[in-house]
PDB file of C-alpha atoms in Angstrom:
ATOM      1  CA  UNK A   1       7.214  -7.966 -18.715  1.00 82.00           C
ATOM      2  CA  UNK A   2      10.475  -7.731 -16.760  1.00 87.00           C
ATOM      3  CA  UNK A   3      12.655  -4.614 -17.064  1.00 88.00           C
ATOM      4  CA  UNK A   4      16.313  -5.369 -18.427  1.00 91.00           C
ATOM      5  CA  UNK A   5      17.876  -6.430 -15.171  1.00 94.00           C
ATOM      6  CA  UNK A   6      15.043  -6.326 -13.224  1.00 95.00           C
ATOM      7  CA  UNK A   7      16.195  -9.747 -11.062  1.00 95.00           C
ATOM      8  CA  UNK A   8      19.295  -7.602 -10.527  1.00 97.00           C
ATOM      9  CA  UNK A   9      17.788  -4.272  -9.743  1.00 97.00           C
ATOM     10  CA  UNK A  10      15.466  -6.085  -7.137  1.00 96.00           C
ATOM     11  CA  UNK A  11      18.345  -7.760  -5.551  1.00 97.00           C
ATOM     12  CA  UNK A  12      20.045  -4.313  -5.580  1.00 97.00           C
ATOM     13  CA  UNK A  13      16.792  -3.040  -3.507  1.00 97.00           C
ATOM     14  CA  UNK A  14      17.243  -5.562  -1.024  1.00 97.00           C
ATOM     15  CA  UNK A  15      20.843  -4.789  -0.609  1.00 97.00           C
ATOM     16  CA  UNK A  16      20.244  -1.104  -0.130  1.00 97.00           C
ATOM     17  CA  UNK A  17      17.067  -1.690   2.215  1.00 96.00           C
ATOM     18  CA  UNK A  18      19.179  -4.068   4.433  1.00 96.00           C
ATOM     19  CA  UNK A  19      22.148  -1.730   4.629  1.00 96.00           C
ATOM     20  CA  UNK A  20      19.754   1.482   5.489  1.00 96.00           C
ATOM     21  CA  UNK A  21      18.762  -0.972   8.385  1.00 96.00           C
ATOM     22  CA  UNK A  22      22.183  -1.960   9.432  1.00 94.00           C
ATOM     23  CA  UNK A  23      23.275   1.477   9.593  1.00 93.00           C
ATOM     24  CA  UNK A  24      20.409   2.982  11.001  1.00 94.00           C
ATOM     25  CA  UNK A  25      19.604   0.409  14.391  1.00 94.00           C
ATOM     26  CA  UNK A  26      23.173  -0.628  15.169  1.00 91.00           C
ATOM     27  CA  UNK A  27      23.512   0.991  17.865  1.00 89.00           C
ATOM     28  CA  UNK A  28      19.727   0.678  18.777  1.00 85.00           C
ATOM     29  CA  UNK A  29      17.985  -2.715  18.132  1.00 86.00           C
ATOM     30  CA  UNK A  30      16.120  -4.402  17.602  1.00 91.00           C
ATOM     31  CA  UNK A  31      15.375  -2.981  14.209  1.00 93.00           C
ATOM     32  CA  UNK A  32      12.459  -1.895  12.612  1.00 93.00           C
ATOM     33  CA  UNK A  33      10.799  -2.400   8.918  1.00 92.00           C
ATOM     34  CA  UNK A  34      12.900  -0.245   6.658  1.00 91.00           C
ATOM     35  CA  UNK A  35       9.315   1.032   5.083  1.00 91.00           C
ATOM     36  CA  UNK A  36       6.036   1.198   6.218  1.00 94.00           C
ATOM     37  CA  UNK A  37       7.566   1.526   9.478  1.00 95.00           C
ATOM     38  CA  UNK A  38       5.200   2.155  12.467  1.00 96.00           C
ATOM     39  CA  UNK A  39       2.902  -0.084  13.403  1.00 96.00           C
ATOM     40  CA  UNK A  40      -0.524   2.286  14.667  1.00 97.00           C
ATOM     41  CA  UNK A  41      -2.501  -0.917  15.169  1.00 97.00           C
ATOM     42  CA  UNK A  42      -3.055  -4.761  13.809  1.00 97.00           C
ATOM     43  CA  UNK A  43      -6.752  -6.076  13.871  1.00 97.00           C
ATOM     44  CA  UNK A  44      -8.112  -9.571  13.708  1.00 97.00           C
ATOM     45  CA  UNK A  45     -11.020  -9.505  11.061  1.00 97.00           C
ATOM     46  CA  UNK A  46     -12.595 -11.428   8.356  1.00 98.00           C
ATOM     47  CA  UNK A  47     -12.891 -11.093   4.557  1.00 98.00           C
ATOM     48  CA  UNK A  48     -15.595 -12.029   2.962  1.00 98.00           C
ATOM     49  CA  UNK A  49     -15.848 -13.041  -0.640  1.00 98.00           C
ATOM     50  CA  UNK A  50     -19.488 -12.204  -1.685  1.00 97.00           C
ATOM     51  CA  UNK A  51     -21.993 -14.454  -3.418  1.00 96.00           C
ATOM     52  CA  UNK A  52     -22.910 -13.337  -7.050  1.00 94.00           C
ATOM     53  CA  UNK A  53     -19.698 -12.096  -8.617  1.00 95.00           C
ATOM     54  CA  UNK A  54     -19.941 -12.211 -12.519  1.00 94.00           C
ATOM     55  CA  UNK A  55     -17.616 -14.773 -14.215  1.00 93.00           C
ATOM     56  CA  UNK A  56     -14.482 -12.420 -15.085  1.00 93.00           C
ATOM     57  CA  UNK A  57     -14.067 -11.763 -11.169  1.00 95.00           C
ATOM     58  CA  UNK A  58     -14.424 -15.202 -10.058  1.00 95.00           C
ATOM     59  CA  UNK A  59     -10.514 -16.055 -10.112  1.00 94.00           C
ATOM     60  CA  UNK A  60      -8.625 -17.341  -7.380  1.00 92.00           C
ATOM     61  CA  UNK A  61      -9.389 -16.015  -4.243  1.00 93.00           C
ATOM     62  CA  UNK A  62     -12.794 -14.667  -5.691  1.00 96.00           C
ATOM     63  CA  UNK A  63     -13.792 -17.998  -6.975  1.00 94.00           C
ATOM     64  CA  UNK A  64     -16.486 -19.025  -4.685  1.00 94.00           C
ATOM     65  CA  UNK A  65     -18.451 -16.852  -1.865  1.00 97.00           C
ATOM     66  CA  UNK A  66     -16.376 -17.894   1.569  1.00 97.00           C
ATOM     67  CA  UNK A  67     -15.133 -15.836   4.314  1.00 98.00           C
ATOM     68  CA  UNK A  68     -11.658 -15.833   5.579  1.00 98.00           C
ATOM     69  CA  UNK A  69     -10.169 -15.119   8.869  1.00 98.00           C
ATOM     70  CA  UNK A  70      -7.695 -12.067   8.172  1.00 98.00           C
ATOM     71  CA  UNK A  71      -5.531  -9.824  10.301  1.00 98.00           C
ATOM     72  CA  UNK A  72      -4.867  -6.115   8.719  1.00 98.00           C
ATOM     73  CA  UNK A  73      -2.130  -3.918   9.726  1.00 98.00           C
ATOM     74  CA  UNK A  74      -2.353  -0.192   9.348  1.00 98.00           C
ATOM     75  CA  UNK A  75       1.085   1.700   9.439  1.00 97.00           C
ATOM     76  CA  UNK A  76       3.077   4.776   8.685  1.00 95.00           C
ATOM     77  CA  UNK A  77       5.089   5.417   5.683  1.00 92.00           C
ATOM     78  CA  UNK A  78       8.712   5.125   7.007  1.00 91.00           C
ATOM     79  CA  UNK A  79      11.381   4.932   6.712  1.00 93.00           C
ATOM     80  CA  UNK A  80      11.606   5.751  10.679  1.00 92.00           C
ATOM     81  CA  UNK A  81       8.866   5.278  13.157  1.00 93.00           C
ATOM     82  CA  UNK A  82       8.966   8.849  15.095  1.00 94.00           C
ATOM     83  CA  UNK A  83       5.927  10.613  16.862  1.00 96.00           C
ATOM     84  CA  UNK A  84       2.388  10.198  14.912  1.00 96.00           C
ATOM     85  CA  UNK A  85       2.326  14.322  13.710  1.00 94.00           C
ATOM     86  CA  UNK A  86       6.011  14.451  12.257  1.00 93.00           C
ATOM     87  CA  UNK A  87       5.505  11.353   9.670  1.00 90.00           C
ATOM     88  CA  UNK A  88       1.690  10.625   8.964  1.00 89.00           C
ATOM     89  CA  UNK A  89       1.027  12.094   5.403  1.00 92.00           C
ATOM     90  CA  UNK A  90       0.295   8.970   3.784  1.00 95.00           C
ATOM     91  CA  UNK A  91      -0.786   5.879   5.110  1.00 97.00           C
ATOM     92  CA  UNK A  92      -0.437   1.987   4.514  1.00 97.00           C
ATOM     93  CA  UNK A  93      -2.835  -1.093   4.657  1.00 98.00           C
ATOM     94  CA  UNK A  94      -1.587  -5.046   5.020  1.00 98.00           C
ATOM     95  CA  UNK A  95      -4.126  -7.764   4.580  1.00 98.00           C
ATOM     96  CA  UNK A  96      -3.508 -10.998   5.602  1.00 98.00           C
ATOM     97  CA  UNK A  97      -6.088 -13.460   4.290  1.00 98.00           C
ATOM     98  CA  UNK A  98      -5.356 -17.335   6.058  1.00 97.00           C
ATOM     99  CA  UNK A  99      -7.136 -20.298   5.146  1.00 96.00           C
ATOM    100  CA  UNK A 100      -6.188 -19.634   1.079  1.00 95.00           C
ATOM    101  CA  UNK A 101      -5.353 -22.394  -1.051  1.00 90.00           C
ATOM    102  CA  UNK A 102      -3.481 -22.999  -4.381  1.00 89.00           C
ATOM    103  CA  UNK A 103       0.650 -22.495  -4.668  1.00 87.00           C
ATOM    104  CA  UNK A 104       2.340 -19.593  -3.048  1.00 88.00           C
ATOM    105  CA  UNK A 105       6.003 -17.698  -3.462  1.00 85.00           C
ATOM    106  CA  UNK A 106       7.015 -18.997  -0.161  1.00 87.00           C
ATOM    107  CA  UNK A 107       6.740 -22.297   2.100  1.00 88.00           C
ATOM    108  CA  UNK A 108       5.798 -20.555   5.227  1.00 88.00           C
ATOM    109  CA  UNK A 109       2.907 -18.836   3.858  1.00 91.00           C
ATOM    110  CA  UNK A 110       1.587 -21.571   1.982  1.00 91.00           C
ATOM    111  CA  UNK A 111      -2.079 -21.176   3.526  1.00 93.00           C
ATOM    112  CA  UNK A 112      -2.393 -17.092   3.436  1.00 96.00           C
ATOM    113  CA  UNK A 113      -2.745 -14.564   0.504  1.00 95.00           C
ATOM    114  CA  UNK A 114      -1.089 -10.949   0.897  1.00 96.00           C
ATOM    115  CA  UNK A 115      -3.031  -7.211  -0.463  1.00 97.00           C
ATOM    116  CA  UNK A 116      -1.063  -4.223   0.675  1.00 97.00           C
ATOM    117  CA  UNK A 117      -1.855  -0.880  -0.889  1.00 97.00           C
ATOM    118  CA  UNK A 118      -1.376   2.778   0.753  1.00 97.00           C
ATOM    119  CA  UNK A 119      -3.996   6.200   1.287  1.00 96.00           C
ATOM    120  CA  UNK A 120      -2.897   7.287  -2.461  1.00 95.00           C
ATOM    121  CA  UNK A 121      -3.791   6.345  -6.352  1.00 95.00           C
ATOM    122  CA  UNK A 122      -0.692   6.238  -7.109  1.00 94.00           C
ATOM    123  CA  UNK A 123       2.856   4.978  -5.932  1.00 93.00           C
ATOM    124  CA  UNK A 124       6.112   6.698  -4.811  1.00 91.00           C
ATOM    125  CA  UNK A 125       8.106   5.413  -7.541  1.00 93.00           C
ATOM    126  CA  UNK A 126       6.755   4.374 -10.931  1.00 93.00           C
ATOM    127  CA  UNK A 127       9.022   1.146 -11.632  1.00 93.00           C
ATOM    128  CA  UNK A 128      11.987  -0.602  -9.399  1.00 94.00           C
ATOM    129  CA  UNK A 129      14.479   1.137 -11.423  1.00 93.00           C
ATOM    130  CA  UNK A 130      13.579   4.247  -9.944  1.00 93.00           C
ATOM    131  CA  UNK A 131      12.848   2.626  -6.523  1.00 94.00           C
ATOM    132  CA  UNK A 132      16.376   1.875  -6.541  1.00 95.00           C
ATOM    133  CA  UNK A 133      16.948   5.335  -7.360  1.00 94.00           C
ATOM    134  CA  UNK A 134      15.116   6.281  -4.043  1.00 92.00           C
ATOM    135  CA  UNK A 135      16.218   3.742  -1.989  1.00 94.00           C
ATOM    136  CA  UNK A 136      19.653   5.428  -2.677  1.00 94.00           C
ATOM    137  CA  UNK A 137      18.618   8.630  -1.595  1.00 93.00           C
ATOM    138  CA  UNK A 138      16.712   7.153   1.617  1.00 94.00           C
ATOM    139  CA  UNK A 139      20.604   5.659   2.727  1.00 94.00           C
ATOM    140  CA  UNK A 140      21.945   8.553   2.131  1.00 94.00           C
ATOM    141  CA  UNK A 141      19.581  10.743   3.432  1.00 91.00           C
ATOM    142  CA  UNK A 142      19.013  12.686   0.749  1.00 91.00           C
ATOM    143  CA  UNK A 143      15.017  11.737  -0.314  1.00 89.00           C
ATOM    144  CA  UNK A 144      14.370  15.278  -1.248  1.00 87.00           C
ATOM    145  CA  UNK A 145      16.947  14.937  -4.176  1.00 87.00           C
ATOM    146  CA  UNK A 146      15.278  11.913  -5.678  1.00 86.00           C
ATOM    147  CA  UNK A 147      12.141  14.271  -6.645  1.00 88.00           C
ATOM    148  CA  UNK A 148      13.587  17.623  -7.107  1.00 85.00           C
ATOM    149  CA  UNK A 149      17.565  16.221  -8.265  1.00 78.00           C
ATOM    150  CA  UNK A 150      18.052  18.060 -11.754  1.00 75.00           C
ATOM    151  CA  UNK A 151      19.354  15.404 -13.696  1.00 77.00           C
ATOM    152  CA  UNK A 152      16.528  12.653 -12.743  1.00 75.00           C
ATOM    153  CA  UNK A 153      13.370  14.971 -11.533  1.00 76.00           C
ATOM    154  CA  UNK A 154      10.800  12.976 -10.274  1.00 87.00           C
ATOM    155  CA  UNK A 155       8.114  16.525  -9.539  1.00 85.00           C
ATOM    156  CA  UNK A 156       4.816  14.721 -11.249  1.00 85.00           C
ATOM    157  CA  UNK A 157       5.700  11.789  -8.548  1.00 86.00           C
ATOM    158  CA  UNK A 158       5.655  14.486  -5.744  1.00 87.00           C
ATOM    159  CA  UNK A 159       3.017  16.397  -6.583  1.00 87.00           C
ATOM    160  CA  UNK A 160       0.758  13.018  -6.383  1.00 86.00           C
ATOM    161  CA  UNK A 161       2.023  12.083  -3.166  1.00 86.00           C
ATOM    162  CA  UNK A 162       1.585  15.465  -1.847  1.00 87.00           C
ATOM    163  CA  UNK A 163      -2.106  15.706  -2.991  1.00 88.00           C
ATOM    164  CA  UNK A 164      -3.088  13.098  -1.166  1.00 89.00           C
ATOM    165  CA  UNK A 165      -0.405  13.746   2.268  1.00 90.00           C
ATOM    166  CA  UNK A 166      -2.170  15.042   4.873  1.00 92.00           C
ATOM    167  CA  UNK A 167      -2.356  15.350   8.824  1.00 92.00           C
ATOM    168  CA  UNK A 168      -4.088  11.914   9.166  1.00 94.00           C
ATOM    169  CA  UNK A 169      -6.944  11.764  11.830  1.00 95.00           C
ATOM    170  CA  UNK A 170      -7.798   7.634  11.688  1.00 96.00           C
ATOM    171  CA  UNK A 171      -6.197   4.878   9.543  1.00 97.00           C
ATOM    172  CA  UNK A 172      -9.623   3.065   9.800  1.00 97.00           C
ATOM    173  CA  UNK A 173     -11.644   5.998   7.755  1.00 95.00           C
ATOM    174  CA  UNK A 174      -8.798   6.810   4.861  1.00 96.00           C
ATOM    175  CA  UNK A 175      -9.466   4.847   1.664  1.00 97.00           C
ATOM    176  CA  UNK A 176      -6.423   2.551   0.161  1.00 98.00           C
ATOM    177  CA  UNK A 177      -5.234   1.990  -2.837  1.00 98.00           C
ATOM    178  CA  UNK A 178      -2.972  -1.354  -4.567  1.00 98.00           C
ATOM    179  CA  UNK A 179      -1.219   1.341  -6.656  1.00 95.00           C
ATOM    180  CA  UNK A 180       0.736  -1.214  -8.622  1.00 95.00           C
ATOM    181  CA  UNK A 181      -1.525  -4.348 -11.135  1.00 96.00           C
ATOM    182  CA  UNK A 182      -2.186  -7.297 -10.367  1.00 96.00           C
ATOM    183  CA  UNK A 183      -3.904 -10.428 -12.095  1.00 95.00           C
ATOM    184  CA  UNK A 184      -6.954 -11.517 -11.926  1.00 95.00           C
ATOM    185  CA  UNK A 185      -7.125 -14.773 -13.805  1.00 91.00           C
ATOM    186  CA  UNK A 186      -4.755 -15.277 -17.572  1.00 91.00           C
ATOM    187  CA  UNK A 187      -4.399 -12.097 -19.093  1.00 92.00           C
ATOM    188  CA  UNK A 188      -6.734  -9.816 -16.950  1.00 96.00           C
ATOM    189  CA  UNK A 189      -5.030  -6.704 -15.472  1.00 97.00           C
ATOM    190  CA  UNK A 190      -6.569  -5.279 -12.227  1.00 97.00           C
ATOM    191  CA  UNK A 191      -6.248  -2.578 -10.113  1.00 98.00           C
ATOM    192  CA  UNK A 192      -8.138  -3.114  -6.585  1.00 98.00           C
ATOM    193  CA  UNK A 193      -9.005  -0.693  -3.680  1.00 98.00           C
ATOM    194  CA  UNK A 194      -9.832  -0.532   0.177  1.00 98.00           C
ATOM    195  CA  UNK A 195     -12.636   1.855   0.859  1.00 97.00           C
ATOM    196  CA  UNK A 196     -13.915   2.114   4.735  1.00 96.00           C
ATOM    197  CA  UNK A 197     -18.024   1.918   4.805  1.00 92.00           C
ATOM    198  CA  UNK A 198     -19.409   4.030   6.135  1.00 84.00           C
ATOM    199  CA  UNK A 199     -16.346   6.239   6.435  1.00 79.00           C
ATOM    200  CA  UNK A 200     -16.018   7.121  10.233  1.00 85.00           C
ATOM    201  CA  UNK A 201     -16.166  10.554  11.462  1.00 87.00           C
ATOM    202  CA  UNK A 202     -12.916  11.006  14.200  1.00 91.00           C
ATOM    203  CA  UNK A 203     -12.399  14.057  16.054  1.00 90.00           C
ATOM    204  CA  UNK A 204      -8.543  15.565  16.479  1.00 91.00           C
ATOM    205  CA  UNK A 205      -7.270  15.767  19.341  1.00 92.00           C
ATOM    206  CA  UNK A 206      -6.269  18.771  21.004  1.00 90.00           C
ATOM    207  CA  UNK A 207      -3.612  17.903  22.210  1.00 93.00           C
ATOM    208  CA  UNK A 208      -2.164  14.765  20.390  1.00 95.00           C
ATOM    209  CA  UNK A 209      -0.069  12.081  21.458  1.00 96.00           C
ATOM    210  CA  UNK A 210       3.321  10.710  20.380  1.00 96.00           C
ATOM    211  CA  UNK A 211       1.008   7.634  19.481  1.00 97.00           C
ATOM    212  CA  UNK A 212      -2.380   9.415  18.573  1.00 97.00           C
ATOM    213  CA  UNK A 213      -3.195   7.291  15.374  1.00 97.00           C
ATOM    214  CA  UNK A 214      -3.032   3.778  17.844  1.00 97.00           C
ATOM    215  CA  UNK A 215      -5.571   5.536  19.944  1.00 96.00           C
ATOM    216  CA  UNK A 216      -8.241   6.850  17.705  1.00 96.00           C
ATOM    217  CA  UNK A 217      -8.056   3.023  16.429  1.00 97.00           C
ATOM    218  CA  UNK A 218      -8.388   1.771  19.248  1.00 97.00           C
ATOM    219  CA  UNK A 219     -11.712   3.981  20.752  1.00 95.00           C
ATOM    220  CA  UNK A 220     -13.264   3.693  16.987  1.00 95.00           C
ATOM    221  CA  UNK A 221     -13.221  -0.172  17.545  1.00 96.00           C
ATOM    222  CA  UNK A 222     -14.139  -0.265  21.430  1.00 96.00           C
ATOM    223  CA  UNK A 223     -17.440   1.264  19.915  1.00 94.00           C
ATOM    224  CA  UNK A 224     -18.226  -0.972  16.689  1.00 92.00           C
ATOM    225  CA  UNK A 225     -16.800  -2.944  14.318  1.00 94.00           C
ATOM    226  CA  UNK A 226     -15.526  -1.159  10.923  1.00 96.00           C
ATOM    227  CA  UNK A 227     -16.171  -2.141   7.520  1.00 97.00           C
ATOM    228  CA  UNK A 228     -14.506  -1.902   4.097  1.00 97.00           C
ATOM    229  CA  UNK A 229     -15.283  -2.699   0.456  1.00 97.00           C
ATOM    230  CA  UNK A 230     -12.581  -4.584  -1.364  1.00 98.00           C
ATOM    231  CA  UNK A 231     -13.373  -3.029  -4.670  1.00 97.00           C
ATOM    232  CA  UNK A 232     -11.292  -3.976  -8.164  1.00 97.00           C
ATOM    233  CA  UNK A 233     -10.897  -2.277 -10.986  1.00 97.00           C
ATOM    234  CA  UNK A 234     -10.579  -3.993 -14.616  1.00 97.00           C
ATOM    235  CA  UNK A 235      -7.554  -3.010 -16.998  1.00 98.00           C
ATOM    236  CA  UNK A 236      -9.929  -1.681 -19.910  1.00 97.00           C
ATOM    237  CA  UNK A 237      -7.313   0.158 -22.321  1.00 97.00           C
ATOM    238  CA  UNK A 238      -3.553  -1.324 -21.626  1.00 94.00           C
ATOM    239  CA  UNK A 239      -2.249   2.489 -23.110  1.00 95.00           C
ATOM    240  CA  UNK A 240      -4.173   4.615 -20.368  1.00 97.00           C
ATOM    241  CA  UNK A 241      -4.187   1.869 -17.946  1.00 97.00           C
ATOM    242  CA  UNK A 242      -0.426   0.541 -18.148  1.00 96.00           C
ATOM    243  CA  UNK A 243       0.862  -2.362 -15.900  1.00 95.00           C
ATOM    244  CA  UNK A 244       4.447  -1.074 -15.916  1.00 93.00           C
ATOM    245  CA  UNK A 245       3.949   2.647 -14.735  1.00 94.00           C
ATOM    246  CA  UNK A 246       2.454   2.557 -10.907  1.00 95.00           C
ATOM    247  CA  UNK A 247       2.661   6.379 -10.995  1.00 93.00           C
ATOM    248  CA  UNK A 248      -0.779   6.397 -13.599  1.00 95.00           C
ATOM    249  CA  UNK A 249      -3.934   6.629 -12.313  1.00 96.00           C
ATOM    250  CA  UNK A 250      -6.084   4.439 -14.050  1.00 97.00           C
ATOM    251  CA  UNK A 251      -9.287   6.322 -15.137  1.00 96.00           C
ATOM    252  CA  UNK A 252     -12.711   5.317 -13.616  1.00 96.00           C
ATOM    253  CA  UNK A 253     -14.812   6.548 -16.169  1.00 96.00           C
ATOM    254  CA  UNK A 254     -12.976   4.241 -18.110  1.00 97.00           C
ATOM    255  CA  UNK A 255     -13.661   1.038 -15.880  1.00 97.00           C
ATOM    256  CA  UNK A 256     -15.144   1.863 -12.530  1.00 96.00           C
ATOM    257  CA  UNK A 257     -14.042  -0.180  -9.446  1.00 96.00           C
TER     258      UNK A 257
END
């Protein structure tokens, strides 16, 4: 369902996002993504729908085995793009899947299908009203405030993030996850998930690089390909498994990906 003024509190996101961008680059173009900022590597792939799927997968994109040519873009979480070991903690994943049929949002992707997810369960903000909220903070510099402020304390939001931040080693071996729902065919709520198989095993460096993430992609690939499940998870029980709240983790023992 849409949140009361939820066309107006995305617009209001885009507004905010576009005037953190004017402000921040300028002086320094060109400018970069206001989120999900640095780039550590894009790779030209495939993704394969497999054969045998039962019948309450087979929607859409899952509807018949294929495989699609897909690029995937691994990045940091933003808002700037500064050296590799001061903004790292958690990670992002873009699929782009071409070759996909059936109507899209926007003219010029009208053959491609988007997944995006990041390296935790759960997402910053649990709804746009509170994205807004952060976006706020992010222009004015103040992100800290969004989770600790005292009139609109976001801790349970920060403690999930910070469970899963870390000092990252390879974007290619860190599982992903959508975070928000999704459908999958009238009615059917799904969560879905990027998990690396088998996960790779990457060495830090001793002395790393302003750029150290690009690099461990880049030897981890000049060696083999890498391989992830696309797993999805089922809404089961719409109470514990709520569509409107992306800072839930849906349980697995109560529908397993």
């Amino acid at each position: 369902r849409l949140l009361p003024g939820e066309e107006q509190i995305t617009r209001s996101i885009v507004e905010t996002m576009s005037q953190f961008t004017r402000q921040t680059y300028t002086d320094s173009p060109p400018a970069e993504r206001a989120g999900n900022t640095k780039t550590y590597g894009m790779v030209r792939g495939s993704f394969e729908v497999l054969d045998g799927l039962p019948d309450r997968f087979r929607k859409g994109l899952f509807s018949v085995p294929r495989t699609y040519p897909a690029w995937f873009r691994f990045a940091g979480p933003g808002p700037l793009a500064p050296a590799d070991m001061r903004d790292n903690g958690v990670l992002s994943i873009g699929i782009k899947v071409c070759g996909v049929e059936g109507p899209k949002l926007m003219d010029d992707e009208a053959a491609t299908q988007d997944f995006t997810g990041i390296s935790a369960p759960t997402f910053t903000t649990p709804n746009v009203v509170e994205n807004l909220r952060l976006q706020g903070h992010i222009l004015r510099g103040t992100p800290i405030f969004y989770f600790l402020g005292p009139r609109h304390s976001h801790l349970h939001d920060a403690i999930m993030q910070g469970l899963y931040a870390k000092t990252q080693l390879n974007p290619l071996q860190e599982r992903y996850w959508s975070c928000a729902s999704y459908l999958l065919g009238q009615g059917q709520a799904m969560h879905y998930s990027v998990i690396p198989r088998p996960a790779l095993k990457t060495r830090f460096p001793r002395h790393p690089s302003a750029d150290y993430l690009r690099g461990a992609m880049a030897a981890a690939l000049a060696e083999r390909d890498v391989e992830f499940d696309f797993a999805v998870q089922l809404q089961t029980d719409p109470r514990r498994m709520p569509v409107e709240n992306d800072g839930v983790v849906w349980p697995e023992r109560l529908s397993p990906f």
